[in-house]
XYZ file of C-alpha atoms in Angstrom:
250
model
C 13.862 3.324 -6.336
C 12.516 1.826 -3.288
C 9.107 -0.009 -3.562
C 6.477 0.993 -0.783
C 3.721 -1.403 0.638
C 1.047 -1.231 2.783
C -0.113 -4.355 4.609
C -3.344 -3.980 6.787
C -3.498 -6.101 9.702
C 0.281 -6.525 10.013
C 0.899 -6.774 13.322
C 0.317 -10.728 13.534
C -0.651 -13.948 11.562
C -0.728 -13.957 7.972
C -0.244 -9.989 7.699
C 2.892 -10.011 9.765
C 4.599 -12.734 7.730
C 3.539 -10.624 4.458
C 5.105 -7.794 5.815
C 8.425 -9.704 6.720
C 8.331 -10.833 3.452
C 7.634 -7.896 1.427
C 10.551 -6.117 3.404
C 13.080 -9.001 2.814
C 12.033 -8.281 -1.070
C 13.240 -4.717 -0.326
C 9.940 -2.928 0.068
C 9.510 -0.070 2.615
C 6.621 -1.462 4.318
C 4.043 0.366 6.276
C 2.507 -2.055 9.018
C -0.733 -1.371 9.639
C -2.358 -2.321 13.269
C -5.720 -1.674 14.877
C -5.302 -2.210 18.764
C -1.991 -4.074 19.175
C 0.711 -1.107 19.244
C 3.280 -3.389 20.703
C 2.839 -6.210 18.605
C 3.090 -3.680 15.537
C 6.399 -2.128 16.832
C 7.988 -5.581 17.494
C 7.133 -6.147 13.719
C 8.708 -3.048 12.694
C 11.622 -3.859 14.974
C 12.342 -7.164 13.659
C 12.137 -6.029 9.858
C 14.784 -3.406 10.810
C 16.901 -5.837 12.799
C 17.029 -8.006 9.327
C 18.300 -4.899 7.325
C 14.624 -3.897 6.011
C 12.469 -0.708 6.273
C 9.125 -0.525 8.038
C 6.981 1.832 10.063
C 3.753 1.232 11.999
C 0.294 3.063 11.645
C -2.593 2.724 13.721
C -6.077 2.722 12.185
C -9.452 1.064 13.799
C -11.423 -0.054 10.770
C -15.096 0.719 11.620
C -14.355 3.792 13.527
C -15.243 7.311 12.477
C -12.996 8.530 9.992
C -10.777 5.389 9.514
C -9.921 5.632 5.913
C -8.685 9.224 6.496
C -6.681 8.242 9.566
C -4.845 5.515 7.685
C -3.886 7.590 4.722
C -2.989 10.593 6.771
C -0.498 8.193 8.671
C 0.414 6.657 5.361
C 1.355 9.309 3.348
C 3.069 11.431 5.680
C 5.259 8.261 6.821
C 6.068 7.541 2.886
C 6.766 11.315 2.328
C 9.134 11.294 5.542
C 10.949 8.486 4.327
C 11.034 8.576 0.636
C 9.662 12.144 -0.315
C 6.653 10.842 -2.114
C 3.336 9.325 -1.006
C 3.583 6.773 -4.016
C 2.322 3.311 -3.140
C 3.762 0.161 -4.988
C 1.884 -2.522 -3.181
C -1.290 -2.739 -1.352
C -2.303 -5.796 0.347
C -5.576 -6.013 2.300
C -5.102 -8.674 4.711
C -7.052 -7.304 7.885
C -10.109 -9.025 9.209
C -12.481 -9.989 11.706
C -14.017 -13.512 12.155
C -17.266 -14.915 13.510
C -18.283 -18.290 14.556
C -22.000 -18.982 15.621
C -25.061 -20.562 14.767
C -26.801 -18.714 11.564
C -30.033 -18.054 13.646
C -28.011 -15.990 16.272
C -26.558 -13.781 13.940
C -27.367 -10.139 14.421
C -27.570 -7.344 11.808
C -25.139 -5.534 13.868
C -22.341 -8.402 13.816
C -22.843 -8.656 10.114
C -22.650 -4.875 9.798
C -19.203 -5.303 11.819
C -18.039 -7.967 9.550
C -18.889 -6.557 6.093
C -17.437 -3.051 7.426
C -13.996 -4.641 8.206
C -13.428 -7.435 5.792
C -15.426 -6.093 2.427
C -16.256 -2.173 2.780
C -12.704 -1.469 4.142
C -10.754 -3.132 1.468
C -13.141 -1.466 -0.780
C -12.464 1.836 0.597
C -8.956 1.388 0.833
C -8.206 0.678 -2.697
C -10.587 3.597 -3.888
C -8.613 5.870 -1.935
C -5.072 4.421 -2.902
C -6.172 4.899 -6.696
C -4.140 8.249 -6.467
C -1.257 6.907 -4.919
C -0.409 3.706 -7.159
C 1.519 4.350 -10.020
C 1.033 2.355 -13.207
C 2.078 -1.342 -12.682
C 1.369 -1.414 -9.210
C 0.184 -4.575 -7.256
C -2.965 -5.224 -5.134
C -3.453 -8.400 -3.316
C -6.630 -9.019 -1.304
C -6.541 -12.117 1.077
C -9.752 -13.902 1.303
C -10.465 -17.433 3.144
C -11.203 -20.929 1.993
C -14.325 -20.492 3.659
C -15.889 -19.411 0.536
C -15.422 -22.860 -0.906
C -17.351 -25.101 1.287
C -20.180 -24.781 3.579
C -19.937 -24.031 7.199
C -22.966 -22.609 8.958
C -21.285 -21.375 12.033
C -19.137 -19.024 9.613
C -21.814 -17.776 7.222
C -21.550 -14.308 7.918
C -17.674 -14.458 7.801
C -17.874 -16.534 4.294
C -20.414 -13.810 2.867
C -17.619 -10.869 3.596
C -14.893 -12.834 2.407
C -16.890 -13.685 -0.764
C -17.582 -9.686 -1.421
C -13.537 -9.384 -1.011
C -13.328 -11.610 -4.241
C -15.336 -9.783 -6.155
C -13.180 -6.719 -5.426
C -10.132 -8.368 -7.474
C -12.449 -9.136 -10.305
C -14.347 -6.232 -10.921
C -10.982 -3.866 -10.392
C -9.011 -6.276 -12.308
C -11.041 -5.057 -15.337
C -11.018 -1.293 -14.316
C -7.268 -0.940 -13.675
C -6.043 -3.256 -16.316
C -5.409 -0.489 -18.788
C -2.685 1.083 -16.161
C -1.039 -2.364 -15.813
C -2.279 -2.435 -12.127
C -2.607 -6.218 -11.321
C -5.199 -7.510 -8.495
C -5.734 -10.752 -7.284
C -7.337 -12.763 -4.190
C -5.149 -15.107 -2.207
C -7.432 -17.881 -0.584
C -5.804 -19.495 2.244
C -6.825 -22.859 3.744
C -6.516 -24.002 7.243
C -3.519 -22.006 8.447
C -1.596 -21.759 11.423
C -1.591 -18.091 12.458
C 0.065 -18.263 15.570
C -2.950 -16.857 17.812
C -5.294 -19.752 17.813
C -4.697 -22.537 20.662
C -6.391 -25.258 18.491
C -3.211 -25.665 16.477
C -1.500 -26.456 19.552
C -3.369 -29.596 19.939
C -1.483 -32.554 18.240
C -4.847 -34.633 17.530
C -6.652 -31.533 16.048
C -3.581 -30.598 14.019
C -3.393 -34.099 12.717
C -6.917 -33.881 11.552
C -6.620 -30.776 10.082
C -3.561 -31.760 8.173
C -5.551 -34.497 6.727
C -7.815 -32.242 4.945
C -5.009 -31.113 2.662
C -3.399 -33.019 -0.101
C 0.000 -31.977 0.843
C -0.855 -33.561 4.403
C 0.015 -30.536 6.763
C -1.528 -27.150 8.057
C -0.581 -24.141 6.463
C 2.016 -21.550 7.912
C 1.788 -17.976 7.573
C 5.099 -18.004 5.345
C 3.425 -20.277 2.946
C 0.701 -17.570 2.231
C 3.396 -14.775 2.571
C 5.519 -16.030 -0.006
C 2.400 -16.376 -2.624
C 1.819 -12.566 -1.469
C 5.423 -11.840 -2.522
C 5.215 -13.496 -5.983
C 1.999 -11.720 -6.822
C 3.561 -8.428 -5.717
C 6.742 -8.992 -8.113
C 7.273 -8.715 -11.569
C 7.006 -12.336 -12.364
C 3.466 -12.074 -11.807
C 2.661 -9.035 -14.080
C 0.410 -11.294 -16.690
C -1.909 -12.410 -13.531
C -4.847 -10.509 -12.548
C -8.448 -10.826 -11.621
C -7.414 -14.335 -10.016
C -8.532 -16.564 -7.304
C -5.098 -18.099 -6.137
C -5.991 -21.266 -4.088
C -3.374 -21.184 -1.138
C -4.889 -24.506 0.975
C -2.366 -27.177 0.268
C -4.880 -28.826 -1.777
C -7.886 -28.566 1.047
C -10.892 -30.607 0.135
C -10.176 -31.367 -3.261
C -13.006 -33.490 -5.263
C-alpha cells in the first residue's frame, strides 16, 4: 500500500526538502504552496524524475475558506491517484516570519502570524482527523527562536511556541489510536532563500553557534522528519526534537 503525505509550505526551503525525502521513502506527496506555483511544480517534477509520486495543491492560509480549499484539493488529488482520501503523514511546515522591534508590532501583524503559524496547523490537524488512519504520523515544524531571546522576533516566537503546544496536547488525545505527533525545532538553517547565508563571514559566525560548527541544511531537518514519519519512531510522541546541531548549549 502506498503511503500518502501532505507537506504544507513545500515549494521551497525545509518543506521542499521534506517533500523530497518522503517521496524517496515511497510516499505519494501532496506539495502545498500558497503563491509560488512554478516552484511547487518544479518540486513535483523533480520528485517524479526521481521515480516518486507527487502533486501540487494551492491554499493561501488566512484567506477566506483556506482550509476547505486545501482539503478539497487534497482529497480529490488523493482519490484520483489511490482511490481513497486516506492520509498517513501530515507535516505542518508552512509559516511566515516577522522581524521588527516589539514596540512596532501591530495587532494586525500578530493576527497574521498566529493565523498562518498557529491557527492553520490546528485547523489542518482537526480537519485531517477523519482522514488519518490509526498509526498515522503528524510532524509540526517549530523554530529554535522559542529557545532563546530575540526581541525582534517576539511575535514569530509566540506563534511557534503555540505550535509546540499542539504536539503536546494532541499527543495525549491521539495516543489511543496509535497516532504520533511531534515537533521538530530547527536552529539556524540555510533554506536557500536568504542572502545572509551567502556571506562567508556571517555564515562562519552562525556556524560557531552550533556544537557541530556548521549551519544547518534543509536536508538535515528533512531526514529527522523522515525518521519521525516512519515505523521506527512509533514510540515517540508529544516530543520536541532539537534539530539545531547543538546550538546555544549551556
